[in-house]
Backbone as ProteinMPNN parsed JSONL, in Angstrom:
{"seq_chain_A": "XXXXXXXXXXXXXXXXXXXXXXXXXXXXXXXXXXXXXXXXXXXXXXXXXXXXXXXXXXXXXXXXXXXXXXXXXXXXXXXXXXXXXXXXXXXXXXXXXXXXX", "coords_chain_A": {"N_chain_A": [[-14.567, 78.965, 81.841], [-12.141, 81.167, 82.86], [-12.026, 82.642, 85.235], [-13.787, 81.188, 86.884], [-12.402, 78.756, 87.106], [-10.196, 79.689, 88.479], [-11.427, 80.351, 90.916], [-12.139, 77.794, 91.815], [-9.586, 76.583, 92.091], [-8.451, 78.279, 94.051], [-10.226, 77.828, 96.201], [-9.879, 75.073, 96.603], [-7.256, 74.988, 97.563], [-7.348, 76.759, 99.758], [-9.327, 75.689, 101.31], [-11.783, 76.701, 101.923], [-14.674, 78.744, 101.138], [-14.353, 81.219, 98.646], [-15.905, 83.442, 97.872], [-18.501, 84.345, 99.775], [-21.325, 85.524, 100.882], [-23.757, 86.885, 103.251], [-26.166, 86.749, 102.039], [-27.519, 85.757, 98.824], [-27.356, 87.951, 97.113], [-25.372, 89.481, 98.392], [-23.214, 87.774, 98.041], [-22.94, 87.812, 95.243], [-22.212, 90.496, 94.937], [-19.697, 90.409, 96.17], [-18.312, 88.812, 94.348], [-18.378, 90.492, 92.111], [-16.767, 92.592, 93.036], [-14.388, 91.301, 93.337], [-12.324, 90.98, 95.273], [-9.629, 89.385, 96.204], [-8.012, 87.548, 98.532], [-4.56, 86.667, 98.976], [-3.91, 83.263, 98.549], [-1.662, 82.157, 99.536], [-1.285, 83.57, 101.815], [-2.987, 82.375, 103.557], [-2.197, 79.768, 103.624], [0.891, 78.707, 104.253], [2.372, 76.856, 102.862], [1.829, 77.073, 100.201], [3.272, 77.771, 97.201], [4.643, 80.899, 96.074], [4.636, 81.326, 93.296], [2.533, 79.717, 92.391], [0.416, 80.915, 93.691], [0.448, 83.386, 92.364], [-0.351, 82.572, 89.789], [-2.982, 81.743, 90.297], [-4.096, 84.131, 91.289], [-3.868, 85.731, 89.027], [-5.672, 84.471, 87.339], [-7.949, 85.212, 88.598], [-8.176, 87.91, 88.33], [-9.748, 91.078, 88.542], [-9.96, 92.804, 86.363], [-10.603, 91.817, 83.211], [-8.779, 91.895, 81.136], [-6.37, 91.458, 82.33], [-6.319, 88.85, 83.023], [-5.559, 85.403, 82.122], [-5.32, 84.808, 78.632], [-6.59, 82.634, 77.547], [-8.019, 79.396, 78.333], [-6.199, 77.499, 77.67], [-3.766, 78.895, 77.94], [-3.759, 79.316, 80.711], [-3.663, 76.63, 81.5], [-1.134, 75.942, 80.494], [0.468, 77.55, 82.138], [-0.038, 76.376, 84.632], [0.931, 73.773, 84.147], [3.636, 74.337, 83.658], [4.303, 75.286, 86.188], [3.988, 72.893, 87.68], [6.018, 71.305, 86.526], [8.304, 72.821, 87.199], [8.292, 72.437, 89.918], [8.722, 69.817, 90.075], [6.615, 67.911, 89.907], [4.614, 65.149, 88.968], [2.964, 65.023, 85.795], [1.74, 63.47, 83.905], [-0.732, 61.705, 81.888], [-1.277, 59.288, 83.087], [-0.544, 59.734, 85.766], [-2.352, 61.789, 86.424], [-4.776, 60.445, 86.066], [-4.611, 58.607, 88.147], [-4.754, 60.331, 90.316], [-7.389, 61.29, 90.025], [-8.809, 58.876, 90.244], [-8.241, 58.241, 92.886], [-9.496, 60.385, 94.127], [-12.151, 60.038, 93.476], [-12.979, 57.443, 94.161]], "CA_chain_A": [[-14.302, 80.328, 82.231], [-10.883, 81.231, 83.617], [-12.344, 83.138, 86.57], [-14.376, 80.074, 87.625], [-11.318, 77.815, 87.422], [-9.43, 80.338, 89.542], [-12.166, 80.179, 92.174], [-12.009, 76.391, 92.226], [-8.214, 76.367, 92.564], [-8.288, 79.017, 95.308], [-10.982, 77.148, 97.246], [-9.236, 73.785, 96.893], [-6.066, 75.229, 98.376], [-7.688, 77.453, 101.001], [-10.216, 74.862, 102.119], [-12.984, 77.449, 102.273], [-15.266, 79.488, 100.041], [-13.736, 82.516, 98.363], [-16.96, 84.446, 97.897], [-19.66, 83.835, 100.499], [-21.995, 86.576, 101.64], [-24.89, 86.471, 104.076], [-27.275, 86.511, 101.114], [-27.061, 85.556, 97.447], [-26.998, 89.266, 96.59], [-24.08, 89.841, 98.975], [-22.203, 86.935, 97.392], [-22.747, 88.36, 93.892], [-21.451, 91.744, 95.094], [-18.306, 90.03, 96.442], [-17.744, 88.347, 93.078], [-18.181, 91.683, 91.28], [-15.638, 93.361, 93.57], [-13.223, 90.437, 93.097], [-11.254, 91.159, 96.249], [-9.139, 88.026, 96.427], [-6.817, 87.487, 99.371], [-3.598, 85.662, 98.51], [-4.064, 81.967, 99.21], [-0.401, 81.924, 100.248], [-1.445, 84.182, 103.135], [-3.762, 81.444, 104.378], [-1.418, 78.525, 103.707], [2.305, 79.029, 104.007], [2.971, 75.853, 101.994], [1.483, 77.364, 98.803], [4.349, 78.563, 96.597], [4.259, 82.206, 95.547], [4.341, 81.282, 91.859], [1.191, 79.162, 92.231], [-0.485, 81.972, 94.126], [0.378, 84.365, 91.272], [-1.166, 81.981, 88.721], [-4.377, 81.779, 90.738], [-4.542, 85.526, 91.361], [-4.031, 86.229, 87.664], [-6.916, 83.918, 86.808], [-9.044, 85.866, 89.316], [-8.065, 89.366, 88.196], [-11.012, 91.771, 88.287], [-9.874, 93.29, 84.984], [-10.516, 90.655, 82.313], [-7.579, 92.038, 80.299], [-5.207, 91.017, 83.102], [-6.406, 87.395, 83.179], [-5.015, 84.611, 81.018], [-6.093, 85.0, 77.402], [-7.374, 81.433, 77.233], [-7.851, 78.276, 79.257], [-4.95, 76.846, 77.27], [-2.668, 79.644, 78.565], [-3.796, 78.971, 82.134], [-3.159, 75.249, 81.593], [0.329, 75.973, 80.305], [1.073, 78.12, 83.348], [-0.112, 75.354, 85.679], [1.856, 72.695, 83.782], [4.992, 74.839, 83.911], [4.469, 75.287, 87.641], [4.19, 71.518, 88.124], [7.357, 70.873, 86.096], [9.308, 73.532, 88.016], [8.272, 71.871, 91.268], [8.98, 68.383, 89.91], [5.405, 67.128, 90.159], [4.248, 64.405, 87.761], [1.8, 65.577, 85.113], [1.323, 62.614, 82.795], [-2.124, 61.248, 81.946], [-1.335, 58.189, 84.058], [-0.541, 60.325, 87.104], [-3.607, 62.511, 86.626], [-5.832, 59.431, 86.209], [-4.479, 58.055, 89.502], [-5.268, 61.348, 91.225], [-8.849, 61.286, 89.93], [-9.336, 57.617, 90.827], [-8.162, 58.376, 94.338], [-10.454, 61.38, 94.579], [-13.519, 59.64, 93.187], [-13.355, 56.148, 94.734]], "C_chain_A": [[-13.096, 80.351, 83.177], [-11.129, 81.68, 85.054], [-12.896, 82.001, 87.437], [-13.319, 79.042, 88.01], [-10.446, 78.388, 88.542], [-10.102, 80.2, 90.895], [-11.997, 78.762, 92.695], [-10.614, 76.117, 92.778], [-7.998, 77.032, 93.914], [-8.97, 78.259, 96.441], [-10.395, 75.788, 97.601], [-8.039, 73.962, 97.815], [-6.397, 75.846, 99.732], [-8.568, 76.611, 101.916], [-11.452, 75.612, 102.595], [-13.48, 78.205, 101.053], [-14.564, 80.832, 99.876], [-14.763, 83.628, 98.476], [-18.182, 83.846, 98.585], [-20.223, 84.95, 101.36], [-23.132, 86.013, 102.469], [-26.125, 86.165, 103.238], [-26.69, 86.244, 99.734], [-26.606, 86.882, 96.841], [-25.624, 89.697, 97.107], [-22.95, 89.032, 98.342], [-21.901, 87.455, 95.989], [-21.935, 89.649, 93.959], [-19.971, 91.436, 95.371], [-17.617, 89.576, 95.163], [-17.448, 89.547, 92.19], [-16.97, 92.491, 91.74], [-14.32, 92.615, 93.374], [-12.039, 90.773, 93.998], [-10.789, 89.771, 96.688], [-7.902, 88.072, 97.313], [-5.846, 86.435, 98.833], [-3.786, 84.353, 99.281], [-2.792, 81.628, 99.99], [-0.43, 82.581, 101.632], [-2.209, 83.295, 104.096], [-3.016, 80.139, 104.607], [0.015, 78.823, 103.308], [2.981, 78.032, 103.076], [2.612, 76.056, 100.518], [2.574, 78.244, 98.215], [3.818, 79.866, 95.987], [3.909, 82.148, 94.07], [2.976, 80.66, 91.573], [0.153, 80.208, 92.638], [-0.643, 83.032, 93.028], [-0.484, 83.855, 90.11], [-2.647, 82.091, 89.081], [-4.893, 83.213, 90.752], [-4.705, 86.124, 89.964], [-5.333, 85.708, 87.057], [-8.14, 84.584, 87.44], [-9.0, 87.389, 89.212], [-9.428, 89.979, 87.866], [-11.075, 92.266, 86.842], [-9.644, 92.1, 84.067], [-9.261, 90.704, 81.438], [-6.305, 91.611, 81.014], [-5.209, 89.509, 83.347], [-5.698, 86.703, 82.015], [-5.923, 84.795, 79.81], [-6.987, 83.812, 77.082], [-7.135, 80.384, 78.319], [-6.554, 77.528, 78.94], [-3.753, 77.551, 77.914], [-2.604, 79.374, 80.068], [-3.256, 77.563, 82.338], [-1.658, 75.174, 81.424], [1.024, 76.506, 81.546], [1.071, 77.093, 84.483], [0.838, 74.196, 85.401], [3.295, 73.121, 84.03], [5.289, 74.871, 85.4], [4.776, 73.873, 88.135], [5.568, 70.992, 87.729], [8.444, 71.531, 86.944], [9.41, 72.936, 89.409], [8.364, 70.352, 91.253], [7.809, 67.493, 90.317], [5.022, 66.405, 88.873], [2.958, 64.954, 87.138], [1.325, 64.715, 83.946], [-0.148, 62.232, 82.956], [-2.284, 60.142, 82.979], [-1.385, 58.748, 85.475], [-1.856, 61.046, 87.397], [-4.771, 61.54, 86.803], [-5.796, 58.836, 87.614], [-5.008, 59.05, 90.533], [-6.788, 61.332, 91.222], [-9.446, 60.021, 90.507], [-9.324, 57.701, 92.347], [-9.181, 59.349, 94.89], [-11.899, 60.899, 94.444], [-13.933, 58.327, 93.84], [-12.737, 55.94, 96.065]], "O_chain_A": [[-13.061, 79.627, 84.173], [-10.513, 81.159, 85.985], [-12.512, 81.868, 88.599], [-13.343, 78.513, 89.122], [-10.015, 77.662, 89.438], [-9.439, 79.96, 91.904], [-11.741, 78.556, 93.881], [-10.477, 75.484, 93.825], [-7.43, 76.427, 94.822], [-8.386, 78.065, 97.507], [-10.408, 75.391, 98.766], [-7.836, 73.175, 98.74], [-5.789, 75.49, 100.741], [-8.564, 76.787, 103.135], [-12.095, 75.203, 103.562], [-12.779, 78.293, 100.045], [-14.226, 81.493, 100.858], [-14.506, 84.65, 99.114], [-18.824, 82.945, 98.045], [-19.683, 85.281, 102.416], [-23.438, 84.822, 102.403], [-27.012, 85.425, 103.662], [-25.504, 86.477, 99.501], [-25.595, 86.936, 96.141], [-24.808, 90.217, 96.346], [-21.854, 89.552, 98.133], [-20.738, 87.53, 95.59], [-21.061, 89.871, 93.122], [-19.091, 92.129, 94.86], [-16.46, 89.922, 94.924], [-16.382, 89.616, 91.579], [-16.228, 93.018, 90.911], [-13.262, 93.233, 93.259], [-10.898, 90.842, 93.543], [-11.472, 89.08, 97.445], [-6.858, 88.576, 96.898], [-6.277, 85.418, 98.29], [-3.817, 84.345, 100.511], [-2.84, 80.902, 100.983], [0.322, 82.183, 102.522], [-2.094, 83.445, 105.313], [-3.175, 79.487, 105.639], [0.3, 79.151, 102.156], [4.055, 78.32, 102.548], [3.053, 75.28, 99.67], [2.78, 79.361, 98.689], [2.706, 79.922, 95.461], [2.992, 82.837, 93.625], [2.323, 81.043, 90.601], [-0.878, 80.351, 91.98], [-1.749, 83.519, 92.793], [-1.253, 84.615, 89.521], [-3.464, 82.49, 88.251], [-5.998, 83.482, 90.282], [-5.597, 86.944, 89.748], [-6.017, 86.436, 86.338], [-9.237, 84.529, 86.885], [-9.716, 88.079, 89.937], [-10.164, 89.467, 87.023], [-12.11, 92.161, 86.183], [-8.603, 91.448, 84.141], [-8.74, 89.66, 81.044], [-5.27, 91.422, 80.376], [-4.219, 88.953, 83.821], [-5.293, 87.348, 81.048], [-7.14, 84.922, 79.946], [-8.018, 83.961, 76.427], [-6.192, 80.473, 79.105], [-5.898, 76.995, 79.835], [-2.827, 76.89, 78.384], [-1.519, 79.222, 80.63], [-2.471, 77.329, 83.257], [-0.985, 74.425, 82.131], [2.054, 75.975, 81.961], [2.057, 76.957, 85.207], [1.482, 73.69, 86.32], [4.089, 72.342, 84.557], [6.39, 74.526, 85.828], [5.708, 73.673, 88.914], [6.216, 70.304, 88.519], [9.397, 70.87, 87.358], [10.483, 72.927, 90.012], [8.122, 69.685, 92.26], [7.982, 66.468, 90.976], [5.1, 66.991, 87.793], [2.004, 65.3, 87.835], [0.582, 65.192, 83.088], [-0.733, 62.412, 84.024], [-3.304, 60.066, 83.664], [-2.179, 58.289, 86.295], [-2.405, 60.926, 88.492], [-5.663, 61.792, 87.613], [-6.846, 58.589, 88.207], [-5.638, 58.654, 91.513], [-7.415, 61.357, 92.282], [-10.472, 60.071, 91.185], [-10.274, 57.287, 93.011], [-9.679, 59.164, 96.001], [-12.767, 61.309, 95.213], [-15.124, 58.108, 94.057], [-12.95, 54.9, 96.688]]}, "name": "protein", "num_of_chains": 1, "seq": "XXXXXXXXXXXXXXXXXXXXXXXXXXXXXXXXXXXXXXXXXXXXXXXXXXXXXXXXXXXXXXXXXXXXXXXXXXXXXXXXXXXXXXXXXXXXXXXXXXXXX"}
């Protein structure tokens, strides 16, 4: 689900929960409202184009989100290329190994 991936990306960058109410019901209401602050407002080192990708994946209106996970993946890959970040399988495997062990 594109919305769920958007939440994960937002939370990874922000370092905190995006939707967290005092109760489970309050949290669900926050998700339904989908009021998403720009992560770039919390971290000045997050490029605006990455913030736009994340906010599009979290759009309240499903018609404004990416049409597919593949489209979201393409947007993220294009972002990484524009910012000269490695995206090969070898690089991604090294990232996961570092994160998991």
